[in-house]
CSV table of C-alpha atoms in Angstrom, one decimal:
chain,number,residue,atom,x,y,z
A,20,UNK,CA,0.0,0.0,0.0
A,21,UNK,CA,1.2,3.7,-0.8
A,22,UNK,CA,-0.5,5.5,1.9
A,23,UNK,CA,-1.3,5.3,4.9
A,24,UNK,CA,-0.3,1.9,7.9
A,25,UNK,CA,-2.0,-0.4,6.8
A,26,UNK,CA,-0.4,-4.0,5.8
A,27,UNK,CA,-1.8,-6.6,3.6
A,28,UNK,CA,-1.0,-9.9,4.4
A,29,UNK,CA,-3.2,-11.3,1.2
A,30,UNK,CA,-1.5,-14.7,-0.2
A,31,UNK,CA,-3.6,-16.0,-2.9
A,32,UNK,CA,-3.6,-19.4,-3.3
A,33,UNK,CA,-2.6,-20.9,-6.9
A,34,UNK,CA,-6.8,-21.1,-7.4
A,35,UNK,CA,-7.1,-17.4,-6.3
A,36,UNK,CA,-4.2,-16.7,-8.1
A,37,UNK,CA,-5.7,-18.0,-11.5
A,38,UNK,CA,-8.4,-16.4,-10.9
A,39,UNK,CA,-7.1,-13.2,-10.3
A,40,UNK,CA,-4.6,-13.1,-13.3
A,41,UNK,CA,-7.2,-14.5,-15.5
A,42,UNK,CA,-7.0,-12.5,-18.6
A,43,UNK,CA,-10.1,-14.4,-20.7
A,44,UNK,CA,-13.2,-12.3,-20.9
A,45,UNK,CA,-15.2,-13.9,-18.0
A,46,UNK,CA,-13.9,-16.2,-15.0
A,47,UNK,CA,-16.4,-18.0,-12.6
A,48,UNK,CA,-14.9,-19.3,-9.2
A,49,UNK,CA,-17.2,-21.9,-7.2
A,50,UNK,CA,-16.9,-23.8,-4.8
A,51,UNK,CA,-17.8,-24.7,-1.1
A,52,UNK,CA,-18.1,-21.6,1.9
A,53,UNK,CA,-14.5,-20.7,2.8
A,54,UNK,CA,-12.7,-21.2,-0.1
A,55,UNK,CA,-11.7,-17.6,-0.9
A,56,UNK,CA,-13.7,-16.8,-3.7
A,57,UNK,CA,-14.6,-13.5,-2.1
A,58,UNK,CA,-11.1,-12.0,-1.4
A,59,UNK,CA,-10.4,-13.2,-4.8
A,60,UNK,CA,-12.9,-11.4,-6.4
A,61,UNK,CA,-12.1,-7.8,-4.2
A,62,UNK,CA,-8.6,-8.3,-5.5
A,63,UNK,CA,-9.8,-9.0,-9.5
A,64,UNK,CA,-10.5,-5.8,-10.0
A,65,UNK,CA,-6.9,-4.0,-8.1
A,66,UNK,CA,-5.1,-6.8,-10.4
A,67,UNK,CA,-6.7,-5.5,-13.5
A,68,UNK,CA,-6.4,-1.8,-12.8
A,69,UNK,CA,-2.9,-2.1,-12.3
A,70,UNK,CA,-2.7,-3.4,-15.9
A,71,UNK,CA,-4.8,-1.3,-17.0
A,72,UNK,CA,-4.3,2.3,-15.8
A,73,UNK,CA,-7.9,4.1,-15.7
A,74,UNK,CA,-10.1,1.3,-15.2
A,75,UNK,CA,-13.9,1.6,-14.7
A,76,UNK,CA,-15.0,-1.6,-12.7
A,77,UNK,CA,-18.4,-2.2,-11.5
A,78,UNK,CA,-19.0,-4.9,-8.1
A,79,UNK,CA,-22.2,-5.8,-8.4
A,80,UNK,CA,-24.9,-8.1,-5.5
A,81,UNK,CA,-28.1,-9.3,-5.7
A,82,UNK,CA,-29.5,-6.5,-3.0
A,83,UNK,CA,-27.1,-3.1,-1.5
A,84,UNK,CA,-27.8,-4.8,1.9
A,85,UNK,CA,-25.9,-8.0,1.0
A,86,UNK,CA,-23.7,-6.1,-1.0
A,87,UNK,CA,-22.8,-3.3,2.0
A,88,UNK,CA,-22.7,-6.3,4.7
A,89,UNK,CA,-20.3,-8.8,2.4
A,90,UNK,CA,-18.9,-7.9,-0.4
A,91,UNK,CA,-18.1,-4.4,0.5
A,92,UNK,CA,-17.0,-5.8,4.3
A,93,UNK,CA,-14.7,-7.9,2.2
A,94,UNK,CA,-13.3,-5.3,0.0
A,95,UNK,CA,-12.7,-2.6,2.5
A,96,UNK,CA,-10.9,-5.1,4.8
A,97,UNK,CA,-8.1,-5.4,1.4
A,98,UNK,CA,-8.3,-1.6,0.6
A,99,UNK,CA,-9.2,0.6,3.5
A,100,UNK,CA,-11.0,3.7,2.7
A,101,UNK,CA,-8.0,6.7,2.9
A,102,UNK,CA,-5.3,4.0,2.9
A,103,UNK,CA,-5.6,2.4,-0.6
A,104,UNK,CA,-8.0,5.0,-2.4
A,105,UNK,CA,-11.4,7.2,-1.4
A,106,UNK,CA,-14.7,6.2,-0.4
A,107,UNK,CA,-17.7,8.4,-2.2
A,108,UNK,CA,-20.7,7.1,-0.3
A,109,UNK,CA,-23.3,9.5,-2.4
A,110,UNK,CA,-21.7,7.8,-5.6
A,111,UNK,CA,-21.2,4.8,-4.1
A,112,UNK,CA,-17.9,5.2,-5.9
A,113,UNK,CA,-14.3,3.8,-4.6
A,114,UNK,CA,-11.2,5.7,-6.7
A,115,UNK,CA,-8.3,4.1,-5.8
A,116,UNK,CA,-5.1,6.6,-4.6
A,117,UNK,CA,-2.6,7.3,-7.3
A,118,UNK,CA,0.9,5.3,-7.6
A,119,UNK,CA,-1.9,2.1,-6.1
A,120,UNK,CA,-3.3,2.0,-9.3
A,121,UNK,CA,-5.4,4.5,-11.0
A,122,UNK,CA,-9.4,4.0,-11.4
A,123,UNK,CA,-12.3,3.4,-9.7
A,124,UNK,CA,-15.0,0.6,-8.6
A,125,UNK,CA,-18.8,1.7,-8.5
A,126,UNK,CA,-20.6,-0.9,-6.2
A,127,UNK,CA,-24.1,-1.7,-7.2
A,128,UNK,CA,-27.1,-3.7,-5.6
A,129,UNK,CA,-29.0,-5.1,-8.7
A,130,UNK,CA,-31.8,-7.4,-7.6
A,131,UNK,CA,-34.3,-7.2,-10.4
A,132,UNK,CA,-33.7,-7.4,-13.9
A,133,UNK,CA,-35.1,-3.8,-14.3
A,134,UNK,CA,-32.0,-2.4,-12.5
A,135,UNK,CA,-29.8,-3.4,-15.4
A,136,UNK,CA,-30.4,-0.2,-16.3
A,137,UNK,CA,-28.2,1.1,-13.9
A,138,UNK,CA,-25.4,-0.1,-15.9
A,139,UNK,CA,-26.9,1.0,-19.8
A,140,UNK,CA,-24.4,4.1,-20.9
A,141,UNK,CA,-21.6,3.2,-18.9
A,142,UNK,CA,-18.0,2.2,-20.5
A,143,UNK,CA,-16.3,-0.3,-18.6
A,144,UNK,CA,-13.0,-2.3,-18.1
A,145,UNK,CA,-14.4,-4.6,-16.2
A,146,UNK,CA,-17.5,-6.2,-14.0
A,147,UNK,CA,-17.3,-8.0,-11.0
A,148,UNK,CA,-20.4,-10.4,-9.4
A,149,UNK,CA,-20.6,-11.8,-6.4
A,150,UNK,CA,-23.3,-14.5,-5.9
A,151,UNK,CA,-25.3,-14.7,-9.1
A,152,UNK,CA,-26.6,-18.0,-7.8
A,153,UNK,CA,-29.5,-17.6,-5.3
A,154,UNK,CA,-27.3,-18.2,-1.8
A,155,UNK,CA,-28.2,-18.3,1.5
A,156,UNK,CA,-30.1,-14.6,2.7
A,157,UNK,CA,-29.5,-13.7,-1.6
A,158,UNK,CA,-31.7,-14.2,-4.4
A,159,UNK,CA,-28.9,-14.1,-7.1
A,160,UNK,CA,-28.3,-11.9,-10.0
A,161,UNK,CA,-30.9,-12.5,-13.0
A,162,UNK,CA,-29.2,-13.1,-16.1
A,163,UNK,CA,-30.0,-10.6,-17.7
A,164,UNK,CA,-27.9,-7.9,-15.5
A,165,UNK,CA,-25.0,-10.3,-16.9
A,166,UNK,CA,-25.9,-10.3,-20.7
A,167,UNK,CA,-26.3,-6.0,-20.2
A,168,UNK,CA,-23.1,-5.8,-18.3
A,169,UNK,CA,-21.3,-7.8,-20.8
A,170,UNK,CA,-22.2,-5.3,-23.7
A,171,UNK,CA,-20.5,-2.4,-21.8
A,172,UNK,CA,-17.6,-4.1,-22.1
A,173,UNK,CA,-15.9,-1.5,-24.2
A,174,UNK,CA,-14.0,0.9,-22.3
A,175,UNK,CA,-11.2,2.7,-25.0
A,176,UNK,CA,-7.2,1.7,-24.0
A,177,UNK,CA,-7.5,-1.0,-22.2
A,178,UNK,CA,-5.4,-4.4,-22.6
A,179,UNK,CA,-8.2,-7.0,-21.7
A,180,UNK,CA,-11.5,-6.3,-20.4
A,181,UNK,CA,-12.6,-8.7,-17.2
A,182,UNK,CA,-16.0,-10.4,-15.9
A,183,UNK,CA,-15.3,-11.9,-12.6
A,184,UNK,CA,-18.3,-13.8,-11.2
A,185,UNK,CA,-17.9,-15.8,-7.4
A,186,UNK,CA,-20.2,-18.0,-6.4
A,187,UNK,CA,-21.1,-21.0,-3.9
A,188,UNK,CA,-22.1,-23.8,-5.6
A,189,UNK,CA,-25.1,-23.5,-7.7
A,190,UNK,CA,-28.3,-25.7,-8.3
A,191,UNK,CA,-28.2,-27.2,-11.8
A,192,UNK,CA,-31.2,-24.7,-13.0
A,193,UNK,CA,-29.0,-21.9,-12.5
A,194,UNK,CA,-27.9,-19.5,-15.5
């Protein structure tokens, strides 16, 4: 970290670690509880952004409540607010402190297919999504907030463009 005290002590494991570094257009990591799929997908998006200076990421839940109390628990605990970049709350925006890496992560609760047009206009690097599948206390992401975040793909000058999804194991009817 450039500023501030804070130490990460993050050691991804060679499945985290592919995960991470994965340059193909869309990763899924799923498994059991407690496998790391959540600290891999916080640290997806500093990965990318480092490659790819200016980077517009977007973490996406099923619901802002799940999203606040998880994924954003999760993230925050790897990149402190005023350590590793600024917190907008009104924006919901996270811009990451120059010489870290240079971009920013807009977190977004998207729990009905209608909200998909939270993400229509926007030009991203890269989208990350934590439980698609329905999980315990989350209804999952509807498919269709995938297919629309896919097409804003399209962010000019970058290198590779990213869709990170983390899941528990799904049931076989899932997208």
């Amino acid at each position: 970290m450039a500023r501030g005290e804070h130490a990460v002590e993050f050691r991804a494991n060679p499945v985290q670690r592919q995960f991470i570094e994965s340059q193909a257009k869309a990763d899924l990591f799923s498994s059991r509880v407690g496998e790391g799929k959540s600290a891999a997908l916080c640290w997806a998006p500093f990965y990318h952004t480092r490659h790819n200076p200016g980077a517009n990421w977007v973490i996406i839940r099923d619901t802002w409540e799940n999203l606040q109390r998880s994924t954003m628990k999760e993230f925050f605990k790897w990149f402190p607010p005023g350590v590793a970049g600024n917190w907008h709350q009104t924006k919901r925006e996270f811009t990451w402190h120059e010489g870290l890496a240079k971009g920013t992560i807009t977190f977004l609760g998207l729990d009905d297919p209608g909200d998909a047009s939270k993400l229509m206009s926007q030009e991203l690097a890269g989208i990350a999504i934590d439980e698609p599948a329905p999980a315990a206390e989350s209804g999952g992401v509807d498919e269709l907030i995938f297919d629309i975040g896919f097409t804003r793909l399209r962010q000019t000058g970058m290198k590779w463009y990213s869709v990170k999804l983390a899941e528990n194991n799904p049931d076989e009817s899932h997208w």
